[in-house]
GROMACS .gro file of C-alpha atoms in nm:
model
  342
    1MET     CA    1  12.031   8.796   9.233
    2VAL     CA    2  12.085   8.993   9.550
    3LYS     CA    3  12.445   8.877   9.568
    4ALA     CA    4  12.501   9.039   9.228
    5GLY     CA    5  12.403   9.367   9.392
    6ILE     CA    6  12.651   9.302   9.673
    7VAL     CA    7  12.929   9.242   9.420
    8GLY     CA    8  12.830   9.573   9.260
    9TRP     CA    9  12.861   9.749   9.596
   10LEU     CA   10  13.200   9.601   9.673
   11SER     CA   11  13.328   9.676   9.323
   12THR     CA   12  13.211  10.034   9.278
   13LEU     CA   13  13.193  10.201   9.619
   14PRO     CA   14  13.517  10.362   9.748
   15LEU     CA   15  13.527  10.131  10.050
   16GLY     CA   16  13.838  10.168  10.260
   17ASN     CA   17  13.941  10.489  10.084
   18PRO     CA   18  14.005  10.762  10.345
   19GLU     CA   19  14.017  11.031  10.073
   20ALA     CA   20  13.660  10.964   9.958
   21GLY     CA   21  13.510  11.174  10.238
   22LEU     CA   22  13.184  10.980  10.246
   23ALA     CA   23  13.152  10.932  10.622
   24LEU     CA   24  12.807  11.096  10.633
   25LEU     CA   25  12.683  10.872  10.352
   26GLY     CA   26  12.826  10.570  10.535
   27HIS     CA   27  12.638  10.657  10.853
   28GLY     CA   28  12.320  10.696  10.651
   29ILE     CA   29  12.364  10.356  10.483
   30THR     CA   30  12.427  10.193  10.821
   31LEU     CA   31  12.112  10.348  10.965
   32VAL     CA   32  11.896  10.251  10.667
   33GLY     CA   33  12.040   9.899  10.672
   34LEU     CA   34  11.951   9.848  11.037
   35LEU     CA   35  11.605   9.992  10.978
   36GLY     CA   36  11.552   9.747  10.693
   37ALA     CA   37  11.673   9.457  10.906
   38PHE     CA   38  11.419   9.524  11.181
   39VAL     CA   39  11.123   9.628  10.963
   40ALA     CA   40  11.163   9.324  10.734
   41ALA     CA   41  11.168   9.095  11.038
   42LEU     CA   42  10.847   9.250  11.173
   43LEU     CA   43  10.674   9.219  10.836
   44GLY     CA   44  10.804   8.868  10.773
   45VAL     CA   45  10.674   8.702  11.088
   46ILE     CA   46  10.311   8.779  10.994
   47GLN     CA   47  10.328   8.616  10.651
   48ARG     CA   48  10.150   8.289  10.580
   49GLN     CA   49  10.362   8.154  10.296
   50PRO     CA   50  10.702   8.002  10.382
   51LYS     CA   51  10.873   8.153  10.077
   52ALA     CA   52  10.735   8.496  10.164
   53VAL     CA   53  10.884   8.461  10.513
   54LEU     CA   54  11.219   8.361  10.361
   55ALA     CA   55  11.203   8.657  10.121
   56TYR     CA   56  11.157   8.899  10.410
   57SER     CA   57  11.443   8.722  10.584
   58SER     CA   58  11.663   8.802  10.284
   59VAL     CA   59  11.569   9.169  10.313
   60SER     CA   60  11.655   9.161  10.683
   61GLN     CA   61  11.990   8.987  10.625
   62LEU     CA   62  12.083   9.229  10.348
   63GLY     CA   63  11.998   9.515  10.583
   64MET     CA   64  12.261   9.381  10.821
   65LEU     CA   65  12.511   9.352  10.539
   66ALA     CA   66  12.431   9.704  10.418
   67SER     CA   67  12.507   9.837  10.766
   68LEU     CA   68  12.854   9.681  10.740
   69VAL     CA   69  12.907   9.838  10.398
   70GLY     CA   70  12.815  10.171  10.556
   71VAL     CA   71  13.090  10.115  10.813
   72GLY     CA   72  13.332  10.065  10.523
   73LEU     CA   73  13.248  10.420  10.409
   74SER     CA   74  13.235  10.588  10.748
   75ALA     CA   75  13.543  10.409  10.891
   76PRO     CA   76  13.771  10.338  10.590
   77GLY     CA   77  14.055  10.212  10.810
   78LEU     CA   78  13.838   9.926  10.934
   79TRP     CA   79  13.737   9.799  10.590
   80PRO     CA   80  14.044   9.576  10.522
   81THR     CA   81  13.958   9.383  10.839
   82LEU     CA   82  13.586   9.383  10.765
   83LEU     CA   83  13.604   9.276  10.400
   84THR     CA   84  13.666   8.907  10.467
   85PRO     CA   85  13.376   8.868  10.714
   86VAL     CA   86  13.148   9.052  10.472
   87ALA     CA   87  13.248   8.820  10.186
   88LEU     CA   88  13.191   8.514  10.406
   89PHE     CA   89  12.856   8.652  10.524
   90ALA     CA   90  12.740   8.711  10.165
   91ALA     CA   91  12.844   8.364  10.047
   92HIS     CA   92  12.694   8.206  10.359
   93HIS     CA   93  12.362   8.381  10.307
   94GLY     CA   94  12.344   8.292   9.937
   95LEU     CA   95  12.397   7.919   9.988
   96THR     CA   96  12.201   7.890  10.311
   97LYS     CA   97  11.903   8.078  10.176
   98GLY     CA   98  11.918   7.868   9.860
   99ALA     CA   99  11.899   7.555  10.076
  100LEU     CA  100  11.605   7.701  10.268
  101PHE     CA  101  11.411   7.792   9.953
  102LEU     CA  102  11.470   7.448   9.803
  103GLY     CA  103  11.365   7.304  10.139
  104VAL     CA  104  11.016   7.450  10.092
  105GLY     CA  105  10.966   7.229   9.788
  106ILE     CA  106  11.118   6.937   9.975
  107SER     CA  107  10.872   6.980  10.263
  108GLU     CA  108  10.582   6.985  10.014
  109HIS     CA  109  10.712   6.674   9.832
  110PRO     CA  110  10.943   6.493  10.076
  111PRO     CA  111  11.187   6.242   9.930
  112ARG     CA  112  11.187   5.882  10.042
  113LEU     CA  113  11.426   5.939  10.330
  114PRO     CA  114  11.379   5.894  10.705
  115LEU     CA  115  11.162   6.174  10.840
  116TRP     CA  116  11.411   6.256  11.116
  117LEU     CA  117  11.683   6.304  10.851
  118ILE     CA  118  11.462   6.531  10.638
  119GLY     CA  119  11.370   6.736  10.944
  120LEU     CA  120  11.733   6.764  11.052
  121LEU     CA  121  11.846   6.877  10.707
  122LEU     CA  122  11.568   7.139  10.702
  123VAL     CA  123  11.659   7.271  11.046
  124LEU     CA  124  12.039   7.287  11.001
  125PRO     CA  125  12.038   7.572  10.741
  126ALA     CA  126  11.791   7.765  10.958
  127LEU     CA  127  12.024   7.732  11.258
  128SER     CA  128  12.316   7.843  11.043
  129LEU     CA  129  12.127   8.150  10.926
  130SER     CA  130  12.045   8.229  11.289
  131GLY     CA  131  12.420   8.238  11.358
  132VAL     CA  132  12.463   7.937  11.582
  133LEU     CA  133  12.607   7.681  11.341
  134ALA     CA  134  12.870   7.635  11.070
  135SER     CA  135  12.927   7.931  10.837
  136GLY     CA  136  12.672   8.148  11.016
  137LEU     CA  137  12.858   8.111  11.345
  138VAL     CA  138  13.198   8.182  11.189
  139ALA     CA  139  13.072   8.486  10.995
  140LYS     CA  140  12.902   8.626  11.302
  141TYR     CA  141  13.211   8.586  11.518
  142SER     CA  142  13.440   8.740  11.254
  143MET     CA  143  13.214   9.043  11.207
  144LYS     CA  144  13.180   9.089  11.580
  145GLU     CA  145  13.556   9.083  11.635
  146ALA     CA  146  13.619   9.328  11.348
  147LEU     CA  147  13.356   9.571  11.479
  148TYR     CA  148  13.486   9.551  11.835
  149ALA     CA  149  13.836   9.625  11.706
  150GLY     CA  150  13.701   9.935  11.534
  151GLU     CA  151  13.512  10.047  11.846
  152HIS     CA  152  13.168   9.982  11.698
  153ALA     CA  153  13.024   9.800  11.998
  154ALA     CA  154  12.684   9.971  11.957
  155LEU     CA  155  12.650   9.830  11.606
  156VAL     CA  156  12.730   9.482  11.741
  157THR     CA  157  12.440   9.518  11.984
  158TRP     CA  158  12.198   9.626  11.713
  159LEU     CA  159  12.306   9.343  11.483
  160SER     CA  160  12.258   9.096  11.768
  161LEU     CA  161  11.904   9.223  11.820
  162ALA     CA  162  11.841   9.191  11.446
  163ALA     CA  163  11.960   8.829  11.475
  164VAL     CA  164  11.673   8.771  11.719
  165GLY     CA  165  11.440   8.868  11.435
  166SER     CA  166  11.622   8.627  11.201
  167THR     CA  167  11.558   8.341  11.443
  168LEU     CA  168  11.189   8.434  11.465
  169LEU     CA  169  11.167   8.432  11.085
  170MET     CA  170  11.334   8.091  11.063
  171SER     CA  171  11.099   7.953  11.329
  172ARG     CA  172  10.799   8.091  11.142
  173ALA     CA  173  10.913   7.949  10.808
  174LEU     CA  174  10.982   7.601  10.951
  175TRP     CA  175  10.648   7.600  11.132
  176LEU     CA  176  10.463   7.687  10.811
  177GLN     CA  177  10.653   7.416  10.625
  178TRP     CA  178  10.558   7.164  10.893
  179ARG     CA  179  10.189   7.257  10.868
  180GLU     CA  180  10.193   7.232  10.486
  181ARG     CA  181  10.406   6.918  10.461
  182GLY     CA  182  10.305   6.666  10.199
  183ASP     CA  183  10.335   6.293  10.155
  184ARG     CA  184  10.664   6.139  10.058
  185ALA     CA  185  10.663   6.127   9.680
  186LEU     CA  186  11.015   6.191   9.548
  187ALA     CA  187  11.302   5.951   9.512
  188TRP     CA  188  11.609   6.069   9.699
  189ARG     CA  189  11.800   6.048   9.370
  190SER     CA  190  11.567   6.292   9.194
  191SER     CA  191  11.717   6.615   9.063
  192MET     CA  192  11.523   6.820   9.317
  193SER     CA  193  11.643   6.609   9.611
  194LEU     CA  194  12.004   6.602   9.492
  195ALA     CA  195  12.005   6.979   9.434
  196TRP     CA  196  11.872   7.036   9.785
  197LEU     CA  197  12.116   6.794   9.948
  198SER     CA  198  12.416   6.941   9.764
  199THR     CA  199  12.314   7.298   9.858
  200VAL     CA  200  12.273   7.203  10.224
  201LEU     CA  201  12.614   7.033  10.224
  202SER     CA  202  12.781   7.328  10.048
  203ALA     CA  203  12.630   7.577  10.292
  204LEU     CA  204  12.731   7.380  10.601
  205THR     CA  205  13.089   7.322  10.483
  206LEU     CA  206  13.142   7.674  10.347
  207PRO     CA  207  13.416   7.784  10.593
  208TRP     CA  208  13.636   7.492  10.486
  209TRP     CA  209  13.631   7.540  10.109
  210LEU     CA  210  13.568   7.913  10.048
  211PRO     CA  211  13.894   8.093   9.959
  212LEU     CA  212  13.917   8.388  10.196
  213GLY     CA  213  14.278   8.500  10.153
  214GLU     CA  214  14.576   8.442  10.375
  215SER     CA  215  14.403   8.531  10.702
  216GLY     CA  216  14.116   8.290  10.650
  217MET     CA  217  13.846   8.249  10.912
  218ALA     CA  218  13.894   8.156  11.275
  219TRP     CA  219  13.643   7.948  11.468
  220PRO     CA  220  13.515   8.116  11.784
  221PRO     CA  221  13.655   7.986  12.114
  222LEU     CA  222  13.420   7.811  12.351
  223GLN     CA  223  13.406   8.103  12.594
  224GLU     CA  224  13.263   8.323  12.316
  225LEU     CA  225  12.973   8.091  12.235
  226PRO     CA  226  12.726   8.232  12.494
  227ALA     CA  227  12.773   8.583  12.356
  228LEU     CA  228  12.713   8.452  12.003
  229VAL     CA  229  12.414   8.226  12.056
  230TRP     CA  230  12.204   8.434  12.296
  231PRO     CA  231  12.011   8.609  12.013
  232ALA     CA  232  11.908   8.272  11.870
  233ALA     CA  233  11.815   8.144  12.215
  234LEU     CA  234  11.606   8.454  12.282
  235GLY     CA  235  11.440   8.425  11.940
  236LEU     CA  236  11.352   8.058  11.997
  237THR     CA  237  11.212   8.144  12.340
  238LEU     CA  238  10.995   8.420  12.195
  239ALA     CA  239  10.879   8.193  11.913
  240GLY     CA  240  10.785   7.926  12.166
  241LEU     CA  241  10.595   8.172  12.383
  242VAL     CA  242  10.405   8.313  12.086
  243GLY     CA  243  10.327   7.963  11.964
  244TRP     CA  244  10.197   7.860  12.305
  245ALA     CA  245   9.998   8.178  12.352
  246SER     CA  246   9.839   8.157  12.008
  247ARG     CA  247   9.689   7.821  12.105
  248GLN     CA  248   9.509   7.978  12.398
  249ALA     CA  249   9.153   8.095  12.336
  250ALA     CA  250   9.216   8.421  12.521
  251PHE     CA  251   9.509   8.518  12.301
  252GLN     CA  252   9.436   8.555  11.932
  253PRO     CA  253   9.614   8.865  11.802
  254ALA     CA  254   9.498   9.002  11.467
  255TRP     CA  255   9.841   8.967  11.311
  256LEU     CA  256   9.826   8.590  11.369
  257ALA     CA  257   9.457   8.538  11.297
  258ASP     CA  258   9.431   8.750  10.981
  259GLU     CA  259   9.665   8.828  10.700
  260TRP     CA  260   9.618   9.203  10.737
  261LEU     CA  261   9.935   9.276  10.545
  262ARG     CA  262   9.980   9.070  10.233
  263GLN     CA  263  10.312   8.967  10.088
  264GLY     CA  264  10.466   9.223   9.857
  265ASP     CA  265  10.383   9.503  10.099
  266LEU     CA  266  10.545   9.779   9.895
  267TRP     CA  267  10.350   9.673   9.587
  268TRP     CA  268  10.020   9.736   9.765
  269VAL     CA  269  10.148  10.076   9.878
  270TYR     CA  270  10.241  10.157   9.519
  271ALA     CA  271   9.905  10.030   9.393
  272SER     CA  272   9.715  10.239   9.650
  273LEU     CA  273   9.924  10.543   9.561
  274ALA     CA  274   9.857  10.484   9.191
  275ARG     CA  275   9.483  10.464   9.254
  276ARG     CA  276   9.492  10.789   9.449
  277VAL     CA  277   9.697  10.961   9.180
  278THR     CA  278   9.456  10.833   8.914
  279THR     CA  279   9.158  10.964   9.112
  280VAL     CA  280   9.322  11.303   9.157
  281MET     CA  281   9.410  11.319   8.787
  282ARG     CA  282   9.053  11.225   8.690
  283VAL     CA  283   8.907  11.494   8.918
  284LEU     CA  284   9.153  11.751   8.784
  285GLY     CA  285   9.071  11.643   8.431
  286GLU     CA  286   8.699  11.683   8.493
  287ARG     CA  287   8.753  12.028   8.643
  288LEU     CA  288   8.981  12.125   8.358
  289GLY     CA  289   8.723  11.998   8.108
  290THR     CA  290   8.453  12.206   8.278
  291ARG     CA  291   8.672  12.517   8.263
  292VAL     CA  292   8.761  12.453   7.899
  293GLN     CA  293   8.394  12.416   7.818
  294ARG     CA  294   8.318  12.747   7.989
  295ILE     CA  295   8.600  12.916   7.799
  296ARG     CA  296   8.465  12.771   7.475
  297GLN     CA  297   8.120  12.906   7.556
  298ARG     CA  298   8.265  13.249   7.627
  299LEU     CA  299   8.465  13.239   7.303
  300ARG     CA  300   8.157  13.137   7.112
  301GLY     CA  301   7.963  13.426   7.270
  302GLY     CA  302   8.243  13.667   7.176
  303GLU     CA  303   8.248  13.521   6.827
  304ARG     CA  304   7.875  13.582   6.781
  305SER     CA  305   7.912  13.937   6.918
  306GLY     CA  306   8.203  14.002   6.682
  307MET     CA  307   8.007  13.866   6.385
  308ARG     CA  308   7.718  14.098   6.467
  309LYS     CA  309   7.958  14.393   6.473
  310LEU     CA  310   8.104  14.283   6.141
  311ASP     CA  311   7.754  14.259   5.998
  312ARG     CA  312   7.690  14.619   6.104
  313ALA     CA  313   8.016  14.730   5.948
  314THR     CA  314   7.919  14.549   5.630
  315ARG     CA  315   7.582  14.725   5.618
  316ILE     CA  316   7.755  15.063   5.671
  317GLU     CA  317   7.998  14.979   5.390
  318GLN     CA  318   7.709  14.889   5.160
  319PHE     CA  319   7.541  15.221   5.246
  320PHE     CA  320   7.857  15.412   5.142
  321ILE     CA  321   7.886  15.205   4.826
  322ARG     CA  322   7.523  15.271   4.731
  323PHE     CA  323   7.523  15.644   4.801
  324ASN     CA  324   7.887  15.725   4.721
  325ALA     CA  325   7.798  15.968   4.432
  326PRO     CA  326   7.557  16.187   4.632
  327LEU     CA  327   7.793  16.179   4.926
  328MET     CA  328   8.087  16.291   4.710
  329ILE     CA  329   7.877  16.577   4.558
  330GLY     CA  330   7.767  16.687   4.905
  331LEU     CA  331   8.129  16.678   5.026
  332ALA     CA  332   8.238  16.887   4.725
  333LEU     CA  333   7.964  17.144   4.794
  334LEU     CA  334   8.075  17.166   5.157
  335LEU     CA  335   8.433  17.228   5.045
  336LEU     CA  336   8.321  17.502   4.803
  337LEU     CA  337   8.112  17.666   5.074
  338GLY     CA  338   8.410  17.666   5.302
  339LEU     CA  339   8.631  17.826   5.039
  340TRP     CA  340   8.368  18.095   4.961
  341LEU     CA  341   8.325  18.180   5.325
  342GLY     CA  342   8.699  18.195   5.368
   0.00000   0.00000   0.00000
């Protein structure tokens, strides 16, 4: 589903068009993408469900990709070089994340295969997503080279730091899968097992069969490997230290002991905001009802006062109707007296 959104971006945004004049928007998208990459990683490592961790990983990975799309708007001349790595990154993430999600079900109902083989096939997509293997390594190297050519070394550094978060998320997801592993129950020829195996194979062999134009993708030389794998190494080291420390009685942080932020974090923010808005609307409604009631009471008081005045006017009218003949004679006499005196 998220790849459909990426196709929409690449199809509708004026990427690589120097006449678009959207450099400011591009910088904003890059900043928001990096922010999403880091925040999603921080939120993901405290989740307790493997699929929730993988979902936050998708948000983090798409934040990285969004930052590259922002570069396509802010530096249009770089986009022709950056398009191929972005396409490879999107395809790599779709297949690799598919293999990881299917792997959650596999870990809960392992097929009748050697345990070492199941574990290896679960770990390989995670290593690829961390950028140290297969399509992940190639995509990372291609993006890095394109950004260096466009003098975006700072963005390379930030993306490398975000890759540390990706490794932490993969470590967390695999650890949760290991803790919740089930007994071997599926035949390796079952539809679930075959779908998982085919997705893992497709993700790992992606650079060889994905059509990427005439330039294609180049594998990184050996001397570039340390610069590419250090984020994953740092992430694994941090994951190991946190895992060791969490076993110590003196170190039990709240974010590991309690699920203080549930999955679907934005939903709970929206729900809390809706409750507050509902409370405010109820209070305003009660106040408005009180004021309306007071206005009604005042109107009713004015109505009674007006009716009393109308009653008086009616009595005066009845007096004139009853004594109209004497009053007319008296008025005529007054007129005659005035004429005689005049």
